[in-house]
Amino acid sequence: MSEMRAGPLRKRLRSALGSQYAGLRVLIEEAARVGARIWLVGGPVRDLLLERPVVDVDVLLSDQLAPIARALAKRLNARALVRARFLTATIECPGVHLDLSRARSERYASPGALPSVKPADLLADLPRRDFSINAMALPLNSHSGAWLVDPLGGLADLDRRRLRVLHDRSFADDPTRLLRAARYAARLGFRLERSTRDLVVEALSERQLDRISGDRVQHELERLLLETSSARAAGETERLGILSALVRGWSLETSAHSPLGRFDRLESERPAALPDDLRDAGLRLLVAGQPKTRRTAIAARLGWHGRPAEAIEADVSRQARRARTLSTELAPGRLDALLAGLSEPALLSLRCSLPAASARRLDRYVDELRCTPDPIDGHTARRWGARGPEIGGLLRSARRRSLDGQPVNIAWARRWLAGHRRMG
C-alpha cells in the first residue's frame, strides 16, 4: 500500500456504513458549522482499508467536542454522554452509535494507571494509540484534509499483515494492550512484529499485568469472547504466555472440537442467545476444566466474589457430571429435572462441552420442555392435601410425571403423599 487519497475512501465508507452513515453525516455537518476538523480514526479506518465490515464509528474532532456532541444529540433526538475528564463523548439512539473524542495527548502517572489527557492536535493524538494499524486518520471532509493521515507506518504494516506497537513502553503504559494484541492477531490473521513480540516477553517478565485491576482484565476477556474467532484469540493469549502470567498454570483447549471451539459456533447455532448470556457462558468456559484451586485463583484475579462467583463455581463444578448424564438418552421428565433452574449462561456453556447427540438433548429441553407449563399449581397441591415442604415436592413430581406422559390427578397425588409421609 502507498499514500491514499481520502476521497475514494470516504465513498467506500458511505457504502460500508449503509443506513448508519446518516448519523455520521449529521456529525460532519455540525463539525463544519463550528469550523472544527473531523477524522475517522482507529479500528474503522483499519477495517475500511482491509475491506472488512466497519462496525464501530470512532470520530476525532480538532476542538468543540461538547458543543458538537450536544448539537448532534439534539438533531438526532439521541442520548449524549460527555466524559469531560477523558475528552470523549458517546452519541446513541436507535440505529446510531458514535464515539467521539477531542484530539488529545496523554500521560501515564504510573505504569498501568488510567491516563491523564489534555487537548492536542492530530499528530500528537495518533502516537498515543496501541498499534500502528490503529493509528491512521481519514479526513471526513475536504476542510480536514485530502489524504489519509498515516505518520506512523500503519499502511505498510497492513500490507505486511503485522502488529507493531508505537513505542517501547506501550505495554507498560497500558498492559491491556497485551490482551488486545492477541485479539487483533486472531481476528485479522496478523503476526506480531519481532520487536513487538520481544516487548510482550519483557512486559510479562516484568509482571506488568499485575498492575491492572481484575475488572479491566475481565473486560478485555469479554471482548475477546465476543470475537467470531474467540477460540483462536484465546489460544493466542495462551501461546503468548498471557494467561499463565495472569494465573500460574492457566491453559486452555482451543481446537475446533473443544468447548471454546464450539463456543465460536454458538451464535449461529443458537441465534436467539443474548450477547450478555454468550459473554457469561464464555467466561465459564475459560475456567471450566481447571482444577478447583486454579478456578479459585482465576476468580480472585478477575475480582469475582459473592453470589456471581458462587454461581459460576457451582455451574463449572457440576458441568462434568451433567455432561455424563446427558451422554445417554433420558426420559423427558428426568431431562427437565436435570436442567431445570440452570441460568442461560450455564446452559450455553454446558452445551459447548457436549458432543452433538448430547447437545441435541439439551436443545430439546431449552426449546420444548422448559416451555411446557406445570400440570398443577400450589393451590391445587394444597387442595389435594399437600402441606408445607410437601407442596414443592408434589409439584416437581407432578411435572416430571406429566412430561413423561403419565396422568396427574388426585388419586395419584394421594398415593404420592402417602408414600412421602411413610418415608419421612
Coordinates of C-alpha atoms in Angstrom, one line a residue:
M1 CA 0.0 0.0 0.0
S2 CA 1.1 3.6 -0.6
E3 CA -0.3 7.0 0.2
M4 CA -4.0 7.1 -0.3
R5 CA -6.4 9.9 -1.3
A6 CA -9.2 10.5 1.2
G7 CA -12.0 11.0 -1.4
P8 CA -12.3 7.4 -2.6
L9 CA -12.1 6.1 1.0
R10 CA -14.9 8.4 2.0
K11 CA -17.1 7.0 -0.7
R12 CA -16.2 3.5 0.4
L13 CA -17.1 4.4 4.0
R14 CA -20.6 5.6 2.9
S15 CA -21.2 2.3 1.2
A16 CA -19.8 0.3 4.1
L17 CA -21.9 2.0 6.7
G18 CA -25.2 2.0 4.7
S19 CA -28.0 3.4 6.7
Q20 CA -25.7 4.1 9.7
Y21 CA -24.0 6.8 7.6
A22 CA -26.9 9.2 8.2
G23 CA -25.9 9.9 11.8
L24 CA -22.2 10.4 10.7
R25 CA -23.3 12.8 8.0
V26 CA -25.1 15.0 10.6
L27 CA -22.0 14.9 12.8
I28 CA -19.9 16.1 9.8
E29 CA -22.3 18.9 9.2
E30 CA -22.2 20.0 12.9
A31 CA -18.4 20.0 12.8
A32 CA -18.3 22.1 9.7
R33 CA -20.8 24.6 11.2
V34 CA -18.4 25.5 14.0
G35 CA -15.3 25.2 11.9
A36 CA -13.9 22.0 13.6
R37 CA -11.9 19.5 11.6
I38 CA -13.0 15.9 11.8
W39 CA -11.5 12.5 11.1
L40 CA -12.4 8.8 11.3
V41 CA -9.7 7.1 13.4
G42 CA -8.5 3.8 14.7
G43 CA -10.2 0.5 14.0
P44 CA -12.8 1.7 11.5
V45 CA -10.0 3.1 9.3
R46 CA -8.1 -0.2 9.5
D47 CA -11.2 -2.2 8.6
L48 CA -12.1 0.1 5.8
L49 CA -8.6 -0.4 4.3
L50 CA -8.8 -4.1 4.7
E51 CA -12.3 -4.1 3.2
R52 CA -13.7 -5.7 6.3
P53 CA -17.1 -4.7 7.8
V54 CA -17.0 -1.4 9.6
V55 CA -18.9 -1.8 12.8
D56 CA -17.6 0.9 15.2
V57 CA -17.5 4.5 14.2
D58 CA -14.8 6.4 16.1
V59 CA -14.5 10.0 15.2
L60 CA -11.8 12.6 16.2
L61 CA -12.5 16.3 16.4
S62 CA -10.0 19.1 16.4
D63 CA -12.0 21.0 19.0
Q64 CA -15.5 21.9 20.2
L65 CA -16.3 18.4 21.4
A66 CA -19.0 19.2 23.9
P67 CA -20.9 21.7 21.8
I68 CA -20.8 19.4 18.8
A69 CA -22.0 16.4 20.9
R70 CA -24.9 18.4 22.3
A71 CA -26.0 19.8 19.0
L72 CA -25.7 16.3 17.4
A73 CA -27.8 14.7 20.1
K74 CA -30.5 17.4 19.7
R75 CA -30.7 16.9 15.9
L76 CA -30.8 13.1 16.2
N77 CA -33.0 13.1 19.3
A78 CA -30.3 11.0 20.8
R79 CA -28.6 10.5 24.2
A80 CA -25.3 12.2 24.6
L81 CA -22.8 11.1 27.3
V82 CA -19.9 13.5 27.6
R83 CA -16.9 12.5 29.6
A84 CA -15.1 15.7 30.2
R85 CA -12.2 14.1 32.1
F86 CA -11.2 12.0 29.1
L87 CA -12.3 14.4 26.4
T88 CA -14.7 11.9 24.9
A89 CA -18.4 11.6 24.2
T90 CA -20.9 8.9 23.0
I91 CA -24.0 9.6 21.0
E92 CA -26.6 6.8 20.9
C93 CA -30.1 6.4 19.6
P94 CA -31.8 3.6 17.5
G95 CA -29.6 2.8 14.5
V96 CA -26.8 5.2 15.6
H97 CA -23.8 4.8 17.9
L98 CA -21.0 7.3 17.5
D99 CA -17.9 7.5 19.7
L100 CA -16.4 11.0 19.6
S101 CA -13.2 12.3 21.1
R102 CA -11.2 15.5 21.0
A103 CA -7.7 15.3 19.7
R104 CA -5.5 14.9 22.8
S105 CA -2.2 13.8 24.2
E106 CA -1.9 11.6 27.3
R107 CA 0.4 10.9 30.2
Y108 CA 0.6 7.9 32.5
A109 CA 1.3 8.8 36.1
S110 CA 2.4 5.2 36.7
P111 CA 2.5 2.0 34.6
G112 CA -0.9 0.6 34.2
A113 CA -2.8 3.6 35.5
L114 CA -5.5 5.3 33.6
P115 CA -4.0 8.2 31.6
S116 CA -4.5 11.9 32.2
V117 CA -5.2 13.8 28.9
K118 CA -5.0 17.3 27.6
P119 CA -6.1 18.9 24.3
A120 CA -3.6 18.5 21.4
D121 CA -3.5 18.2 17.7
L122 CA -4.0 15.2 15.4
L123 CA -0.3 14.4 15.1
A124 CA 0.0 14.3 18.9
D125 CA -3.1 12.2 19.2
L126 CA -2.2 9.3 16.8
P127 CA 1.1 8.2 18.6
R128 CA -0.8 7.6 21.9
R129 CA -2.7 4.6 20.3
D130 CA -1.9 1.0 20.6
F131 CA -0.7 -0.3 17.2
S132 CA 0.4 1.3 14.0
I133 CA -2.6 -0.2 12.1
N134 CA -4.9 1.6 14.5
A135 CA -3.1 5.0 14.3
M136 CA -4.4 6.3 11.0
A137 CA -6.9 9.0 10.4
L138 CA -9.3 9.5 7.5
P139 CA -10.4 13.2 6.9
L140 CA -14.2 13.2 6.7
N141 CA -14.5 16.4 4.7
S142 CA -12.2 18.5 2.4
H143 CA -11.6 21.0 5.2
S144 CA -9.9 18.3 7.2
G145 CA -7.5 17.1 4.5
A146 CA -7.3 15.4 1.1
W147 CA -5.1 12.4 2.1
L148 CA -5.2 9.5 4.6
V149 CA -3.1 10.6 7.6
D150 CA -0.5 7.9 8.3
P151 CA 2.5 9.3 10.2
L152 CA 3.5 6.0 11.9
G153 CA 3.6 3.5 9.0
G154 CA 0.2 1.8 9.5
L155 CA -0.4 1.3 5.8
A156 CA 3.0 -0.6 5.5
D157 CA 2.1 -2.8 8.4
L158 CA -1.3 -3.6 7.0
D159 CA 0.4 -4.6 3.8
R160 CA 2.9 -6.8 5.7
R161 CA 0.0 -8.2 7.9
R162 CA 1.8 -7.4 11.2
L163 CA 1.0 -5.8 14.5
R164 CA 3.6 -3.3 15.8
V165 CA 3.4 -1.1 18.9
L166 CA 4.3 2.5 18.6
H167 CA 7.0 2.8 21.3
D168 CA 8.9 0.6 23.7
R169 CA 6.8 1.4 26.8
S170 CA 3.5 0.8 25.2
F171 CA 2.7 -2.4 27.1
A172 CA 4.0 -0.9 30.4
D173 CA 1.8 2.2 29.9
D174 CA -1.3 0.1 29.2
P175 CA -0.9 -3.7 29.9
T176 CA -4.4 -4.4 28.5
R177 CA -2.7 -3.9 25.1
L178 CA -1.2 -7.4 25.7
L179 CA -4.7 -8.9 25.5
R180 CA -5.6 -6.7 22.6
A181 CA -2.6 -7.9 20.7
A182 CA -3.8 -11.5 20.9
R183 CA -7.3 -10.4 19.9
Y184 CA -6.3 -8.5 16.9
A185 CA -3.8 -11.2 15.8
A186 CA -6.6 -13.8 15.9
R187 CA -9.2 -11.6 14.2
L188 CA -7.1 -10.3 11.4
G189 CA -4.7 -13.3 11.0
F190 CA -1.7 -11.0 11.6
R191 CA 1.5 -11.8 13.3
L192 CA 3.3 -9.7 15.9
E193 CA 6.3 -7.9 14.6
R194 CA 9.6 -9.2 16.1
S195 CA 10.4 -6.2 18.3
T196 CA 6.8 -6.1 19.5
R197 CA 6.9 -9.8 20.4
D198 CA 10.1 -9.1 22.4
L199 CA 8.3 -6.3 24.2
V200 CA 5.5 -8.8 25.1
V201 CA 8.0 -11.1 26.6
E202 CA 9.6 -8.2 28.5
A203 CA 6.3 -6.9 29.8
L204 CA 5.2 -10.3 31.0
S205 CA 8.6 -10.9 32.7
E206 CA 8.2 -7.5 34.5
R207 CA 4.7 -8.7 35.6
Q208 CA 3.0 -5.6 34.0
L209 CA -0.3 -7.4 34.0
D210 CA -0.3 -7.3 37.8
R211 CA -0.7 -3.5 37.6
I212 CA -4.2 -3.7 36.2
S213 CA -7.4 -4.5 38.0
G214 CA -9.5 -7.6 37.6
D215 CA -12.3 -5.6 36.1
R216 CA -10.1 -4.4 33.3
V217 CA -8.7 -7.9 32.7
Q218 CA -12.3 -9.3 32.6
H219 CA -13.4 -6.5 30.2
E220 CA -10.7 -7.5 27.8
L221 CA -11.5 -11.2 28.1
E222 CA -15.2 -10.4 27.5
R223 CA -14.3 -8.5 24.3
L224 CA -12.1 -11.5 23.2
L225 CA -15.0 -13.9 23.8
L226 CA -17.3 -11.9 21.6
E227 CA -15.0 -12.2 18.6
T228 CA -16.1 -14.6 15.9
S229 CA -12.6 -16.2 16.3
S230 CA -12.7 -16.3 20.1
A231 CA -11.1 -19.8 20.4
R232 CA -8.2 -18.7 18.2
A233 CA -7.9 -15.4 20.2
A234 CA -7.9 -17.4 23.5
G235 CA -5.3 -19.7 22.1
E236 CA -3.1 -16.7 21.2
T237 CA -3.3 -15.4 24.8
E238 CA -2.0 -18.8 25.9
R239 CA 0.7 -19.0 23.3
L240 CA 2.0 -15.6 24.1
G241 CA 2.1 -16.5 27.8
I242 CA -0.6 -14.1 28.9
L243 CA -2.9 -16.5 30.6
S244 CA -0.2 -18.1 32.7
A245 CA 1.1 -14.6 33.6
L246 CA -2.4 -13.8 34.9
V247 CA -2.7 -17.1 36.9
R248 CA 0.1 -19.6 37.0
G249 CA -0.8 -22.8 35.1
W250 CA -3.9 -21.4 33.4
S251 CA -4.2 -23.1 30.0
L252 CA -7.0 -23.8 27.5
E253 CA -8.0 -26.3 24.9
T254 CA -8.9 -24.3 21.8
S255 CA -9.3 -26.9 19.0
A256 CA -12.3 -26.8 16.7
H257 CA -13.9 -29.7 18.8
S258 CA -13.1 -28.2 22.2
P259 CA -15.7 -26.3 24.2
L260 CA -14.2 -23.0 23.1
G261 CA -14.2 -24.2 19.5
R262 CA -17.9 -25.0 19.8
F263 CA -18.4 -21.6 21.5
D264 CA -17.3 -19.9 18.3
R265 CA -20.2 -21.6 16.5
L266 CA -22.7 -21.0 19.3
E267 CA -24.1 -17.7 18.0
S268 CA -25.1 -19.2 14.7
E269 CA -26.4 -22.4 16.3
R270 CA -28.4 -20.6 19.0
P271 CA -29.3 -17.3 17.2
A272 CA -31.7 -16.3 19.9
A273 CA -29.0 -16.2 22.6
L274 CA -28.4 -12.7 24.0
P275 CA -24.9 -11.2 23.9
D276 CA -24.7 -10.9 27.7
D277 CA -25.6 -14.6 28.0
L278 CA -23.0 -15.5 25.4
R279 CA -20.4 -13.5 27.2
D280 CA -21.1 -15.0 30.6
A281 CA -21.1 -18.5 29.1
G282 CA -17.7 -17.8 27.6
L283 CA -16.4 -16.8 31.0
R284 CA -17.5 -20.1 32.4
L285 CA -15.7 -21.9 29.6
L286 CA -12.4 -20.1 30.4
V287 CA -12.4 -21.6 33.9
A288 CA -14.0 -25.0 33.1
G289 CA -11.6 -27.8 33.1
Q290 CA -9.3 -26.1 35.5
P291 CA -8.5 -27.7 38.9
K292 CA -10.5 -26.2 41.8
T293 CA -7.5 -24.4 43.3
R294 CA -6.9 -22.7 39.9
R295 CA -10.5 -21.8 39.4
T296 CA -10.4 -20.1 42.8
A297 CA -7.2 -18.2 41.8
I298 CA -8.8 -17.1 38.5
A299 CA -11.9 -15.9 40.3
A300 CA -9.7 -13.9 42.7
R301 CA -7.7 -12.4 39.8
L302 CA -10.8 -11.3 37.9
G303 CA -12.4 -9.9 41.0
W304 CA -15.4 -12.4 41.1
H305 CA -17.0 -12.5 44.5
G306 CA -20.3 -13.0 46.3
R307 CA -23.3 -14.7 44.5
P308 CA -22.0 -14.2 40.9
A309 CA -18.8 -16.1 41.9
E310 CA -20.7 -18.8 43.7
A311 CA -23.0 -19.2 40.7
I312 CA -20.1 -19.6 38.3
E313 CA -18.3 -22.1 40.5
A314 CA -21.5 -24.1 41.0
D315 CA -22.1 -24.3 37.3
V316 CA -18.5 -25.2 36.4
S317 CA -18.0 -27.8 39.2
R318 CA -21.2 -29.7 38.2
Q319 CA -20.7 -29.4 34.5
A320 CA -18.8 -32.7 34.0
R321 CA -21.4 -34.7 35.9
R322 CA -24.3 -33.1 33.9
A323 CA -22.4 -33.9 30.7
R324 CA -22.0 -37.5 31.7
T325 CA -25.7 -37.8 32.5
L326 CA -26.6 -36.2 29.1
S327 CA -24.5 -38.8 27.3
T328 CA -27.4 -41.3 27.4
E329 CA -31.0 -41.0 26.3
L330 CA -33.2 -39.6 29.1
A331 CA -36.9 -39.6 29.7
P332 CA -38.3 -36.1 29.3
G333 CA -39.1 -35.8 33.0
R334 CA -35.6 -36.7 34.0
L335 CA -34.1 -34.4 31.4
D336 CA -36.2 -31.5 32.7
A337 CA -35.3 -32.2 36.3
L338 CA -31.6 -32.4 35.5
L339 CA -31.5 -28.9 33.8
A340 CA -34.3 -27.0 35.5
G341 CA -33.2 -23.9 37.2
L342 CA -29.9 -23.5 35.3
S343 CA -29.2 -20.0 34.1
E344 CA -29.0 -19.3 30.4
P345 CA -25.1 -18.9 30.6
A346 CA -24.9 -22.2 32.4
L347 CA -27.0 -23.9 29.7
L348 CA -24.9 -22.4 26.9
S349 CA -21.6 -23.2 28.4
L350 CA -22.8 -26.8 29.1
R351 CA -23.9 -27.1 25.5
C352 CA -20.4 -26.2 24.4
S353 CA -19.0 -29.1 26.4
L354 CA -21.2 -31.7 24.8
P355 CA -20.9 -33.8 21.7
A356 CA -23.6 -33.4 19.1
A357 CA -26.1 -36.1 20.4
S358 CA -25.9 -34.7 23.9
A359 CA -26.3 -31.2 22.7
R360 CA -29.5 -32.2 20.9
R361 CA -30.9 -33.4 24.2
L362 CA -30.1 -30.1 25.9
D363 CA -31.7 -28.2 22.9
R364 CA -34.8 -30.3 23.4
Y365 CA -35.0 -29.1 27.0
V366 CA -34.4 -25.4 26.0
D367 CA -36.7 -25.3 23.0
E368 CA -39.5 -27.6 24.2
L369 CA -39.6 -29.0 27.8
R370 CA -38.8 -25.8 29.8
C371 CA -41.6 -24.0 27.9
T372 CA -44.2 -26.7 28.9
P373 CA -46.5 -25.4 31.7
D374 CA -46.8 -27.2 35.0
P375 CA -49.8 -29.6 35.2
I376 CA -50.8 -28.3 38.6
D377 CA -50.1 -25.2 40.8
G378 CA -49.6 -24.7 44.5
H379 CA -53.3 -24.0 45.1
T380 CA -54.2 -27.4 43.6
A381 CA -51.5 -29.2 45.5
R382 CA -52.9 -27.8 48.8
R383 CA -56.4 -28.7 47.8
W384 CA -55.2 -32.2 47.2
G385 CA -53.8 -32.4 50.7
A386 CA -50.2 -31.3 50.5
R387 CA -48.8 -29.2 53.3
G388 CA -45.5 -27.2 53.8
P389 CA -42.5 -28.6 52.0
E390 CA -44.7 -31.4 50.6
I391 CA -46.1 -28.8 48.1
G392 CA -42.8 -28.3 46.3
G393 CA -42.1 -32.0 46.2
L394 CA -45.5 -32.8 44.8
L395 CA -45.2 -30.0 42.1
R396 CA -41.8 -31.3 41.0
S397 CA -43.1 -34.9 40.9
A398 CA -46.2 -33.9 39.0
R399 CA -44.3 -32.0 36.4
R400 CA -41.9 -34.9 35.8
R401 CA -44.8 -37.4 35.6
S402 CA -46.7 -35.2 33.2
L403 CA -43.6 -34.7 30.9
D404 CA -43.3 -38.5 30.8
G405 CA -46.8 -38.8 29.5
Q406 CA -48.4 -40.2 32.7
P407 CA -51.6 -38.8 34.3
V408 CA -51.6 -36.3 37.1
N409 CA -54.7 -36.5 39.2
I410 CA -55.9 -36.5 42.8
A411 CA -55.7 -40.3 43.1
W412 CA -52.0 -40.2 42.1
A413 CA -51.4 -37.3 44.4
R414 CA -52.8 -39.1 47.4
R415 CA -50.6 -42.1 46.7
W416 CA -47.6 -39.9 46.3
L417 CA -48.4 -38.1 49.6
A418 CA -48.9 -41.3 51.5
G419 CA -45.6 -42.7 50.2
H420 CA -43.8 -39.5 51.0
R421 CA -45.1 -39.4 54.6
R422 CA -44.2 -43.0 55.2
M423 CA -40.6 -42.3 54.2
G424 CA -40.5 -39.0 56.1

